[in-house]
Coordinates of C-alpha atoms in Angstrom, one line a residue:
M121 CA 0.0 0.0 0.0
G122 CA 2.9 2.3 0.8
L123 CA 4.4 1.8 -2.6
V124 CA 1.1 2.8 -4.3
M125 CA 0.8 5.9 -2.2
R126 CA 4.4 6.9 -3.0
R127 CA 3.8 6.4 -6.7
R128 CA 0.6 8.6 -6.5
K129 CA 2.5 11.3 -4.7
L130 CA 5.3 11.2 -7.3
T131 CA 2.7 11.5 -10.0
E132 CA 1.1 14.5 -8.3
D133 CA 4.5 16.2 -7.8
L134 CA 5.0 15.7 -11.5
Y135 CA 1.8 17.6 -12.1
R136 CA 2.8 20.5 -9.9
I137 CA 6.2 20.8 -11.7
T138 CA 4.7 20.4 -15.1
I139 CA 1.4 22.3 -14.9
G140 CA 1.7 24.3 -11.8
Y141 CA -1.5 23.6 -10.0
P142 CA -2.9 20.8 -7.8
T143 CA -4.4 17.9 -9.5
M144 CA -7.3 15.6 -9.1
D145 CA -6.9 11.8 -8.6
Q146 CA -7.3 11.2 -12.3
T147 CA -4.3 12.2 -14.4
T148 CA -4.9 14.6 -17.2
L149 CA -4.6 13.8 -20.8
L150 CA -1.7 16.2 -21.3
V151 CA 0.6 14.8 -18.6
N152 CA -0.2 11.2 -19.5
L153 CA 0.7 11.9 -23.2
G154 CA 4.0 13.5 -22.1
V155 CA 4.8 10.6 -19.8
A156 CA 3.9 7.9 -22.4
L157 CA 5.8 9.7 -25.2
G158 CA 8.8 10.2 -22.9
A159 CA 9.0 6.6 -21.9
G160 CA 8.5 5.5 -25.4
L161 CA 11.3 7.8 -26.6
V162 CA 13.8 6.6 -24.1
G163 CA 12.9 2.9 -24.8
A164 CA 13.0 3.4 -28.6
Y165 CA 16.3 5.2 -28.4
I166 CA 18.0 2.5 -26.3
A167 CA 16.5 -0.3 -28.6
N168 CA 17.7 1.5 -31.7
R169 CA 21.2 2.0 -30.3
L170 CA 21.3 -1.8 -29.5
G171 CA 20.3 -2.6 -33.0
Q172 CA 16.8 -3.8 -32.0
S173 CA 13.4 -2.8 -33.3
V174 CA 11.8 0.3 -31.8
I175 CA 8.7 -1.8 -31.0
L176 CA 10.7 -3.5 -28.3
G177 CA 11.7 -0.1 -26.9
Y178 CA 8.1 1.1 -26.9
I179 CA 6.9 -1.9 -24.9
L180 CA 9.7 -1.7 -22.4
G181 CA 9.0 2.0 -22.0
G182 CA 5.4 1.0 -21.2
V183 CA 6.5 -1.5 -18.6
A184 CA 8.6 1.2 -17.0
I185 CA 5.6 3.4 -16.4
G186 CA 3.2 0.6 -15.7
P187 CA 1.6 -0.1 -12.2
Y188 CA 3.8 -3.2 -11.7
T189 CA 7.2 -1.3 -11.6
P190 CA 8.5 1.4 -9.3
G191 CA 8.4 5.0 -10.5
V192 CA 6.0 7.2 -12.3
V193 CA 2.7 5.5 -13.2
G194 CA 0.9 6.4 -16.3
D195 CA -2.9 6.3 -16.5
R196 CA -3.8 3.2 -18.5
E197 CA -7.2 4.4 -19.8
S198 CA -5.8 7.7 -21.0
V199 CA -2.9 6.1 -22.8
E200 CA -5.2 3.5 -24.4
A201 CA -7.5 6.2 -25.7
L202 CA -4.6 7.9 -27.4
A203 CA -3.3 4.5 -28.6
N204 CA -6.6 3.9 -30.4
I205 CA -5.8 6.9 -32.6
G206 CA -2.4 5.3 -33.3
I207 CA -4.1 2.1 -34.5
I208 CA -6.4 4.0 -36.8
L209 CA -3.7 6.1 -38.4
L210 CA -1.3 3.1 -38.7
M211 CA -3.9 0.9 -40.4
F212 CA -5.1 3.8 -42.6
A213 CA -1.5 4.4 -43.8
L214 CA -1.0 0.6 -44.3
G215 CA -4.2 0.4 -46.4
M216 CA -2.9 3.1 -48.7
R217 CA 0.2 1.0 -49.4
L218 CA -2.1 -1.6 -51.0
S219 CA -4.7 -1.3 -53.8
V220 CA -7.9 -3.2 -54.3
R221 CA -6.2 -5.1 -57.2
Q222 CA -3.2 -6.1 -55.0
L223 CA -5.6 -7.5 -52.3
L224 CA -7.5 -9.4 -55.0
R225 CA -4.3 -11.0 -56.3
V226 CA -3.9 -12.8 -52.9
G227 CA -7.6 -13.0 -52.1
R228 CA -7.9 -16.8 -52.5
V229 CA -5.1 -17.7 -50.1
A230 CA -6.1 -15.0 -47.7
V231 CA -9.8 -15.8 -47.5
L232 CA -9.7 -19.6 -47.7
G233 CA -6.4 -20.0 -46.0
G234 CA -7.2 -17.4 -43.3
A235 CA -10.6 -19.0 -42.4
L236 CA -9.0 -22.5 -42.3
Q237 CA -6.2 -21.3 -40.1
V238 CA -8.5 -19.6 -37.6
L239 CA -10.7 -22.7 -37.3
V240 CA -7.7 -25.1 -36.9
T241 CA -5.9 -22.8 -34.4
I242 CA -9.0 -22.6 -32.3
G243 CA -9.2 -26.4 -32.2
I244 CA -5.5 -26.8 -31.3
G245 CA -5.8 -24.1 -28.6
Y246 CA -8.8 -25.8 -27.2
L247 CA -7.0 -29.1 -26.9
I248 CA -4.0 -27.4 -25.3
G249 CA -6.2 -25.6 -22.8
R250 CA -8.0 -28.8 -21.8
A251 CA -4.6 -30.5 -21.4
L252 CA -3.7 -27.8 -19.0
G253 CA -6.7 -28.6 -16.9
W254 CA -8.9 -25.7 -17.9
D255 CA -12.7 -25.9 -18.3
W256 CA -14.1 -26.1 -21.8
L257 CA -15.0 -22.4 -22.0
P258 CA -11.6 -20.9 -21.0
A259 CA -10.0 -23.5 -23.3
L260 CA -12.2 -22.2 -26.2
F261 CA -11.3 -18.6 -25.4
F262 CA -7.6 -19.6 -25.5
G263 CA -8.0 -21.0 -29.0
A264 CA -9.8 -17.8 -30.1
V265 CA -7.1 -15.5 -28.5
V266 CA -4.1 -17.3 -30.2
S267 CA -5.9 -17.6 -33.6
N268 CA -5.6 -13.9 -34.3
S269 CA -2.5 -12.0 -35.6
S270 CA -2.0 -8.2 -35.2
S271 CA -2.3 -6.1 -38.3
T272 CA -0.7 -3.2 -36.3
V273 CA 2.4 -5.2 -35.4
L274 CA 2.5 -6.7 -38.9
G275 CA 2.3 -3.3 -40.5
K276 CA 5.0 -1.7 -38.2
V277 CA 7.5 -4.5 -38.8
L278 CA 6.9 -4.6 -42.6
D279 CA 7.4 -0.8 -42.7
E280 CA 10.6 -1.0 -40.8
R281 CA 12.0 -3.6 -43.2
G282 CA 10.6 -2.1 -46.3
E283 CA 8.6 -5.3 -47.1
A284 CA 5.0 -3.9 -47.3
G285 CA 5.0 -4.5 -51.1
S286 CA 6.5 -8.0 -50.9
I287 CA 4.5 -11.0 -51.7
Q288 CA 4.6 -12.3 -48.1
G289 CA 3.7 -8.8 -47.0
R290 CA 0.6 -8.6 -49.2
I291 CA -0.5 -12.1 -48.2
G292 CA 0.0 -11.4 -44.5
L293 CA -1.9 -8.1 -44.6
A294 CA -4.9 -9.7 -46.5
W295 CA -4.7 -12.7 -44.2
S296 CA -4.8 -10.7 -41.0
T297 CA -7.8 -8.7 -42.4
I298 CA -9.7 -12.0 -42.6
Q299 CA -8.6 -12.8 -39.0
D300 CA -9.8 -9.4 -37.9
L301 CA -13.2 -10.0 -39.5
S302 CA -13.4 -13.4 -37.8
T303 CA -13.1 -11.5 -34.5
I304 CA -16.6 -10.2 -35.0
I305 CA -18.0 -13.7 -35.3
L306 CA -15.9 -15.0 -32.4
V307 CA -17.1 -12.2 -30.0
V308 CA -20.7 -13.0 -30.7
I309 CA -20.2 -16.8 -30.4
L310 CA -18.2 -16.6 -27.2
S311 CA -20.5 -14.1 -25.6
T312 CA -23.5 -16.2 -26.3
L313 CA -21.8 -19.3 -24.9
S314 CA -20.6 -17.4 -21.8
T315 CA -24.1 -16.1 -21.0
G316 CA -25.9 -19.3 -21.9
G317 CA -27.9 -17.7 -24.8
N318 CA -29.9 -20.0 -27.1
S319 CA -30.1 -17.7 -30.1
L320 CA -26.7 -18.1 -31.6
A321 CA -27.8 -18.0 -35.2
S322 CA -29.8 -14.8 -34.8
D323 CA -27.1 -13.2 -32.7
L324 CA -24.6 -13.9 -35.4
F325 CA -26.7 -13.0 -38.4
W326 CA -27.2 -9.3 -37.7
P327 CA -23.6 -8.3 -36.9
T328 CA -22.4 -10.2 -39.9
L329 CA -25.0 -8.6 -42.1
K330 CA -24.0 -5.1 -40.9
A331 CA -20.3 -5.7 -41.4
A332 CA -21.0 -7.0 -45.0
A333 CA -23.1 -3.9 -45.7
F334 CA -20.3 -1.6 -44.6
L335 CA -17.8 -3.2 -46.9
V336 CA -20.2 -3.5 -49.8
V337 CA -21.0 0.2 -49.6
L338 CA -17.6 1.7 -48.8
I339 CA -15.4 -0.1 -51.2
P340 CA -17.3 0.4 -54.5
V341 CA -18.7 3.9 -53.6
G342 CA -15.8 5.2 -51.7
S343 CA -13.2 4.2 -54.4
R344 CA -15.0 6.6 -56.8
V345 CA -16.3 9.4 -54.6
L346 CA -13.5 9.9 -52.0
P347 CA -10.6 10.1 -54.5
W348 CA -12.6 12.6 -56.5
I349 CA -13.1 14.7 -53.4
F350 CA -9.4 14.7 -52.5
E351 CA -8.3 15.4 -56.1
R352 CA -11.0 18.0 -57.1
I353 CA -11.8 19.8 -53.8
I354 CA -9.2 19.3 -51.1
A355 CA -5.9 19.3 -53.1
P356 CA -6.7 22.3 -55.3
A357 CA -7.1 24.4 -52.1
R358 CA -3.3 24.3 -51.9
N359 CA -3.4 24.6 -48.1
R360 CA -1.3 22.1 -46.2
E361 CA -3.3 22.5 -42.9
I362 CA -6.6 21.9 -44.7
F363 CA -5.2 18.8 -46.4
V364 CA -3.8 17.3 -43.2
I365 CA -7.0 17.9 -41.3
A366 CA -9.1 16.4 -44.1
V367 CA -7.0 13.3 -44.2
A368 CA -7.1 12.8 -40.4
A369 CA -10.8 13.5 -40.3
F370 CA -11.5 11.0 -43.0
A371 CA -9.4 8.3 -41.4
L372 CA -10.9 8.8 -37.9
G373 CA -14.4 9.3 -39.3
T374 CA -14.4 6.1 -41.4
A375 CA -13.0 4.2 -38.4
Y376 CA -15.8 5.5 -36.2
L377 CA -18.4 4.7 -38.9
S378 CA -17.2 1.1 -39.1
S379 CA -17.7 0.7 -35.3
L380 CA -21.4 1.6 -35.9
F381 CA -21.6 -1.4 -38.3
G382 CA -20.0 -3.8 -35.8
L383 CA -16.5 -3.7 -37.2
S384 CA -13.4 -2.7 -35.3
L385 CA -11.8 0.7 -35.7
A386 CA -8.7 -0.9 -37.2
I387 CA -10.6 -2.7 -40.0
G388 CA -12.5 0.5 -40.9
A389 CA -9.3 2.5 -41.1
F390 CA -7.6 -0.2 -43.2
V391 CA -10.5 -0.3 -45.6
A392 CA -10.5 3.5 -45.8
G393 CA -6.8 3.5 -46.7
V394 CA -7.4 0.9 -49.4
V395 CA -10.1 3.1 -50.9
V396 CA -7.9 6.2 -50.9
S397 CA -5.0 4.2 -52.5
E398 CA -7.0 4.4 -55.8
S399 CA -6.5 8.2 -55.8
D400 CA -3.7 9.7 -57.9
I401 CA -2.5 11.8 -54.9
W402 CA -2.3 8.8 -52.4
H403 CA 1.4 9.4 -52.0
Q404 CA 0.8 13.0 -50.8
I405 CA -1.9 11.8 -48.4
L406 CA 0.5 9.2 -47.0
G407 CA 3.3 11.7 -46.7
E408 CA 1.2 14.1 -44.6
I409 CA -0.2 11.4 -42.3
M410 CA 3.1 9.6 -41.6
P411 CA 4.3 11.9 -38.7
L412 CA 1.0 11.6 -36.9
R413 CA 1.0 7.9 -37.5
D414 CA 4.4 7.4 -36.0
I415 CA 3.6 9.3 -32.8
F416 CA 0.4 7.6 -32.0
A417 CA 1.5 4.1 -33.2
G418 CA 4.3 4.4 -30.6
L419 CA 1.6 5.1 -27.9
F420 CA -0.1 1.8 -28.9
F421 CA 2.9 -0.3 -28.1
V422 CA 3.5 1.8 -24.9
S423 CA 0.0 1.0 -23.8
I424 CA 0.7 -2.7 -24.2
G425 CA 3.8 -2.5 -22.0
I426 CA 1.7 -0.8 -19.3
L427 CA -0.4 -3.9 -19.0
V428 CA 2.5 -6.3 -18.4
D429 CA 3.4 -7.6 -15.0
P430 CA 7.0 -8.8 -15.1
M431 CA 6.7 -10.7 -11.8
F432 CA 3.7 -12.6 -13.1
V433 CA 5.7 -13.7 -16.1
L434 CA 8.5 -15.0 -14.0
R435 CA 6.2 -16.8 -11.6
N436 CA 4.3 -18.5 -14.4
L437 CA 7.1 -18.8 -17.0
P438 CA 6.2 -22.4 -18.1
L439 CA 2.6 -21.6 -18.8
V440 CA 3.6 -18.3 -20.5
L441 CA 6.0 -20.3 -22.7
V442 CA 3.1 -22.6 -23.6
V443 CA 1.0 -19.6 -24.8
L444 CA 4.0 -18.2 -26.6
V445 CA 4.9 -21.4 -28.4
T446 CA 1.2 -21.8 -29.5
I447 CA 1.2 -18.3 -31.0
V448 CA 4.6 -18.3 -32.6
V449 CA 5.6 -21.9 -33.4
I450 CA 2.3 -23.7 -33.9
K451 CA 0.4 -20.9 -35.6
G452 CA 3.5 -20.0 -37.7
L453 CA 3.9 -23.6 -38.9
L454 CA 0.2 -23.9 -39.6
V455 CA 0.2 -20.7 -41.8
T456 CA 3.3 -22.0 -43.6
G457 CA 1.6 -25.3 -44.4
I458 CA -1.6 -23.7 -45.6
T459 CA 0.3 -21.3 -47.8
L460 CA 2.2 -24.2 -49.4
L461 CA -1.1 -25.9 -50.1
F462 CA -2.0 -22.9 -52.3
G463 CA 1.0 -23.4 -54.5
Y464 CA 3.4 -20.7 -53.1
S465 CA 7.1 -21.4 -52.8
L466 CA 8.7 -22.7 -49.6
R467 CA 10.4 -19.4 -49.0
T468 CA 7.2 -17.3 -49.5
A469 CA 5.2 -19.8 -47.3
M470 CA 7.8 -19.7 -44.4
L471 CA 8.1 -15.9 -44.5
T472 CA 4.3 -15.6 -44.4
G473 CA 4.3 -17.9 -41.4
V474 CA 6.8 -15.7 -39.6
T475 CA 4.8 -12.6 -40.6
L476 CA 1.7 -13.9 -38.9
A477 CA 3.4 -15.6 -35.9
Q478 CA 2.3 -13.0 -33.3
S479 CA -0.9 -11.6 -31.7
A480 CA -2.0 -8.3 -30.2
E481 CA -5.0 -5.9 -30.2
F482 CA -7.8 -8.3 -31.1
S483 CA -6.4 -11.0 -28.9
F484 CA -6.6 -8.5 -26.0
L485 CA -10.2 -7.7 -27.1
L486 CA -11.2 -11.4 -27.0
A487 CA -9.4 -11.9 -23.6
G488 CA -11.1 -8.8 -22.3
V489 CA -14.5 -10.1 -23.3
G490 CA -13.8 -13.4 -21.5
I491 CA -12.9 -11.7 -18.2
D492 CA -15.8 -9.2 -18.4
L493 CA -18.2 -12.1 -18.8
G494 CA -16.6 -14.2 -16.1
A495 CA -15.6 -16.9 -18.5
I496 CA -11.9 -16.7 -17.6
T497 CA -10.1 -15.9 -14.4
S498 CA -7.8 -12.9 -13.9
A499 CA -4.9 -15.3 -13.8
I500 CA -5.7 -16.8 -17.2
F501 CA -6.2 -13.3 -18.6
S502 CA -2.8 -12.3 -17.4
L503 CA -1.4 -15.5 -18.9
F504 CA -2.9 -14.6 -22.3
L505 CA -1.6 -11.0 -22.0
A506 CA 1.9 -12.1 -21.2
G507 CA 2.2 -14.6 -24.0
T508 CA 0.7 -12.2 -26.5
T509 CA 3.0 -9.4 -25.5
L510 CA 6.1 -11.6 -25.7
S511 CA 5.0 -12.6 -29.3
I512 CA 5.0 -8.9 -30.2
V513 CA 8.5 -8.5 -28.6
L514 CA 9.8 -11.4 -30.6
A515 CA 8.2 -10.4 -34.0
P516 CA 11.0 -8.1 -35.2
A517 CA 13.7 -10.6 -34.2
L518 CA 11.9 -13.4 -36.0
H519 CA 11.7 -11.3 -39.2
E520 CA 15.5 -10.7 -38.9
L521 CA 16.4 -14.3 -38.3
A522 CA 14.0 -15.9 -40.8
P523 CA 15.9 -15.3 -44.1
P524 CA 19.2 -16.9 -43.1
A525 CA 17.3 -19.7 -41.4
I526 CA 15.3 -20.3 -44.6
D527 CA 18.5 -20.2 -46.6
W528 CA 20.0 -22.9 -44.3
I529 CA 16.9 -25.1 -44.7
E530 CA 16.8 -24.7 -48.5
K531 CA 20.4 -25.7 -48.9
R532 CA 19.7 -29.0 -47.2
L533 CA 16.6 -29.8 -49.2
P534 CA 16.9 -31.7 -52.5
E535 CA 17.0 -29.5 -55.6
P536 CA 13.6 -29.2 -57.2
K537 CA 13.2 -31.5 -60.2
P538 CA 12.9 -29.7 -63.5
A539 CA 9.4 -29.7 -64.9
H540 CA 8.7 -32.2 -67.6
H541 CA 5.8 -30.2 -69.0
P542 CA 6.1 -26.8 -70.8
V543 CA 5.3 -23.8 -68.6
L544 CA 2.5 -21.8 -70.1
G545 CA 4.0 -18.8 -71.9
A546 CA 7.5 -20.2 -72.0
P547 CA 9.4 -19.8 -75.2
A548 CA 9.1 -22.8 -77.5
I549 CA 12.5 -22.3 -79.1
P550 CA 16.0 -21.7 -77.6
L551 CA 16.7 -18.0 -77.1
R552 CA 20.0 -16.1 -77.4
G553 CA 20.9 -12.5 -76.6
H554 CA 17.6 -11.7 -74.9
A555 CA 16.8 -9.9 -71.7
V556 CA 15.0 -11.4 -68.7
I557 CA 13.0 -8.9 -66.6
C558 CA 11.9 -10.1 -63.1
G559 CA 8.9 -8.0 -62.1
Y560 CA 6.9 -5.9 -64.5
G561 CA 5.7 -3.1 -62.2
R562 CA 6.5 0.6 -62.6
V563 CA 10.2 0.0 -62.9
G564 CA 10.2 -3.2 -65.0
Q565 CA 7.6 -1.8 -67.4
V566 CA 9.8 1.2 -68.3
V567 CA 12.7 -1.1 -69.1
G568 CA 10.4 -3.4 -71.1
E569 CA 8.9 -0.6 -73.1
A570 CA 12.3 0.8 -74.0
L571 CA 13.5 -2.6 -75.2
G572 CA 10.3 -3.1 -77.1
R573 CA 10.7 0.1 -79.0
R574 CA 14.1 -1.1 -80.3
R575 CA 12.6 -4.5 -81.0
F576 CA 15.0 -6.2 -78.6
L577 CA 13.7 -9.6 -77.4
F578 CA 12.9 -10.0 -73.7
V579 CA 11.2 -12.4 -71.3
V580 CA 9.1 -11.3 -68.3
I581 CA 8.5 -13.1 -65.0
D582 CA 5.7 -11.7 -62.9
H583 CA 3.2 -13.0 -60.3
D584 CA 0.4 -10.8 -61.5
Q585 CA -2.0 -12.7 -63.8
E586 CA -3.4 -9.6 -65.4
I587 CA 0.1 -8.3 -66.4
V588 CA 1.1 -11.7 -67.7
Q589 CA -2.0 -12.1 -69.8
R590 CA -1.7 -8.6 -71.2
L591 CA 1.9 -9.2 -72.2
R592 CA 1.1 -12.5 -73.9
K593 CA -1.7 -10.8 -75.9
G594 CA 1.0 -8.3 -77.1
G595 CA 3.2 -11.1 -78.3
I596 CA 5.7 -10.9 -75.4
T597 CA 6.9 -14.0 -73.6
A598 CA 5.7 -13.8 -70.0
L599 CA 5.9 -16.4 -67.2
M600 CA 3.6 -16.2 -64.3
G601 CA 4.9 -16.9 -60.8
A602 CA 7.4 -15.8 -58.2
A603 CA 10.5 -14.4 -59.8
D604 CA 12.8 -16.3 -57.4
N605 CA 11.4 -19.7 -58.5
P606 CA 14.3 -21.7 -60.0
V607 CA 12.0 -23.5 -62.4
L608 CA 10.8 -20.2 -63.9
L609 CA 14.3 -18.8 -64.1
D610 CA 15.3 -21.9 -66.0
R611 CA 12.4 -21.5 -68.4
A612 CA 13.5 -17.9 -69.0
Q613 CA 16.7 -19.4 -70.5
L614 CA 19.3 -17.5 -68.5
G615 CA 22.1 -19.4 -70.1
G616 CA 21.6 -17.5 -73.4
A617 CA 20.5 -14.2 -71.9
R618 CA 22.4 -11.0 -72.5
I619 CA 21.1 -9.3 -69.3
L620 CA 19.0 -9.9 -66.3
V621 CA 16.9 -7.1 -64.8
V622 CA 15.7 -7.6 -61.3
A623 CA 13.0 -4.9 -60.8
I624 CA 11.1 -6.3 -57.8
P625 CA 11.0 -4.4 -54.4
D626 CA 11.6 -7.5 -52.3
A627 CA 15.3 -7.4 -51.3
L628 CA 15.3 -11.1 -50.1
A629 CA 13.9 -12.4 -53.3
S630 CA 16.3 -10.2 -55.3
R631 CA 19.3 -11.9 -53.5
R632 CA 17.9 -15.3 -54.3
I633 CA 17.5 -14.4 -58.0
V634 CA 21.0 -13.0 -58.2
D635 CA 22.6 -16.1 -56.5
Y636 CA 20.8 -18.5 -58.7
A637 CA 21.4 -16.6 -61.9
L638 CA 25.2 -16.3 -61.3
Q639 CA 25.4 -20.0 -60.6
Y640 CA 23.5 -20.7 -63.8
N641 CA 25.4 -18.2 -65.9
P642 CA 28.5 -16.6 -64.2
N643 CA 29.0 -14.2 -67.1
L644 CA 25.5 -12.8 -67.0
E645 CA 25.1 -9.0 -66.8
I646 CA 22.7 -8.2 -63.9
A647 CA 21.0 -4.9 -63.0
V648 CA 19.1 -4.8 -59.7
R649 CA 16.7 -2.4 -58.1
T650 CA 17.8 -1.6 -54.5
Q651 CA 16.3 0.3 -51.5
S652 CA 19.5 1.3 -49.6
L653 CA 23.2 1.9 -50.0
T654 CA 23.9 -1.1 -47.7
E655 CA 21.9 -3.4 -50.0
R656 CA 23.6 -1.9 -53.1
T657 CA 27.1 -2.5 -51.7
F658 CA 26.1 -6.1 -50.7
L659 CA 24.8 -6.9 -54.2
Q660 CA 27.9 -5.5 -55.9
T661 CA 30.1 -7.7 -53.8
R662 CA 28.0 -10.7 -55.0
G663 CA 28.7 -10.0 -58.6
V664 CA 25.9 -7.7 -59.7
T665 CA 26.9 -5.5 -62.6
E666 CA 24.6 -2.5 -61.7
A667 CA 22.7 -2.0 -58.5
V668 CA 20.5 1.1 -58.8
M669 CA 19.2 2.9 -55.7
G670 CA 16.1 4.8 -56.6
E671 CA 16.5 7.6 -54.0
L672 CA 20.1 8.1 -54.9
E673 CA 19.4 8.4 -58.7
L674 CA 16.6 10.8 -58.0
A675 CA 18.8 13.0 -55.9
L676 CA 21.5 13.0 -58.6
E677 CA 19.0 14.0 -61.3
I678 CA 17.7 16.9 -59.1
T679 CA 21.3 17.9 -58.5
R680 CA 22.0 17.9 -62.3
F681 CA 18.9 20.1 -62.8
A682 CA 20.0 22.6 -60.1
L683 CA 23.6 22.9 -61.4
C684 CA 22.3 23.6 -64.9
R685 CA 20.0 26.3 -63.6
F686 CA 23.1 27.9 -62.0
G687 CA 24.8 28.0 -65.4
V688 CA 27.2 25.1 -64.9
S689 CA 28.1 23.5 -68.3
A690 CA 26.7 20.1 -69.2
L691 CA 30.2 18.6 -69.3
E692 CA 31.1 19.9 -65.8
T693 CA 27.6 18.9 -64.5
Q694 CA 28.1 15.4 -65.7
A695 CA 31.5 15.2 -64.1
L696 CA 30.2 16.5 -60.8
V697 CA 27.3 14.1 -60.8
Q698 CA 29.5 11.1 -61.6
R699 CA 31.9 12.1 -58.8
L700 CA 29.0 12.3 -56.4
R701 CA 27.8 8.9 -57.5
L702 CA 31.2 7.4 -56.8
E703 CA 31.6 9.1 -53.4
L704 CA 28.2 8.2 -52.2
A705 CA 28.5 4.5 -52.9
P706 CA 31.9 3.3 -54.0
D707 CA 32.1 -0.3 -55.1
G708 CA 32.8 -2.7 -52.3
E709 CA 33.1 0.0 -49.6
Q710 CA 30.8 1.3 -46.9
P711 CA 29.3 4.8 -47.5
S712 CA 30.9 7.7 -45.7
A713 CA 29.4 9.2 -42.5
A714 CA 28.2 12.2 -44.6
T715 CA 25.9 9.9 -46.6
E716 CA 24.8 7.7 -43.8
H717 CA 21.4 9.5 -43.7
L718 CA 20.6 8.0 -47.1
R719 CA 20.4 4.5 -45.7

């Protein structure tokens, strides 16, 4: 009791120093915002200096100001209210990274695979709960809690690693959306079972119907009306404040509207972002919302840390590890297996499994429903909370360790047998002197059009069925599938190719393509799209002829334009730009400290 009183006095002293007047028992929003941001800042700074994800730092910062550790105590309700804004802005920004077309490309594996994974995970969790001696209802809640993965954690980790546009990133985001939608059904079912209701069918029908109505109305109508409003009304005002307020109001308003239809705030914000992604100015919207998103998303992870009781974790470590293994290992392997069943490569399947091997906000929601209804005890609730939080802490590290672990596994697996049947779209005759383009998005398409205008022969590998079909109709050889698939690379006839262009945004897949291509044809000229100077240097040491960093080339072109406007001759400008290119990223060397910010 004395410790609690001392904490309260310390918090009140902080009020007097900060605001200058006596406070009530409840902490004010301003002070709690400052305390939470300060704790998150310190934690994130330390984690970053140690080479860890800032998510870990945010959570540890929350633990530091939580009620279970000495020192200043932040008000949980105030921080959670602010954290909800972070979830909305994070999911809105995440939705803008995807388009409706991109979601539809992975729709089959997400819808069918996600639904299957949720059902099987609930069954496995139920059996584990019963084995631990729990009653049938807590065991069922356990299965529901571990079945969900966090879109918020997923989006944050993918953003940090630059993998939001990768195939596993798109599958994971679409998959987690299906999991989020399943939460609506699970809340109704578990609430009815907990209260002994007999009208499960009717209780389930109306929430599902309202959720479907929201999606059916917003996606078709919003994808036409909302982009038009931003492009024709908001953007022409040429006022940054109006633009930012309009974006924030739209994101928060749509999230609130979704809650009226029985959907979560996160799902509503995500769908709103997907709708806005169809606008031509989505990049401007994303740029304006990013600072707000980063601030409030940090508060979300701080709010999770506030709930964690470190001593409870230590006292119940075996049970916490059971929950953690169920979320990370069992669910991760299940997602991997289901993704393989849908025909994706082992690497894509395993990376997707790692991506979804965590839980967070909707798991907390389901656990909260259980304790509110008396279906689970406070000890079981704390157990769910501890295991779920640890899965968030481990998520960035798993993403970091997964690629080398997958490389190790693949090296020990037998080489895939070459296909004995022709691949649809593969050249029927041997090719010589052609180009192979991996990825036919915005970058690959420019290369392909330039080659086509000079009537040079090229082969395209892309996973987008629409792109492949369009190219084939135009008489261009196109292979459909993942560009890092060895069978497809063989069919592209790398042995006779003049050049290989790797134009995909996935750095891991690019490395695999380069390694396989150079083993197949050591003299092959290779040009690769990169995202950082570090990746560029790495690829050059592996034998890549040209590794192009988009931001660097953009900066050099703007530099060229500025020098010309100052009257510098074309010859001198070219020399200066070339010198900058060599200084910024010399072959085989690390960039200088002056250019470290370009990483």
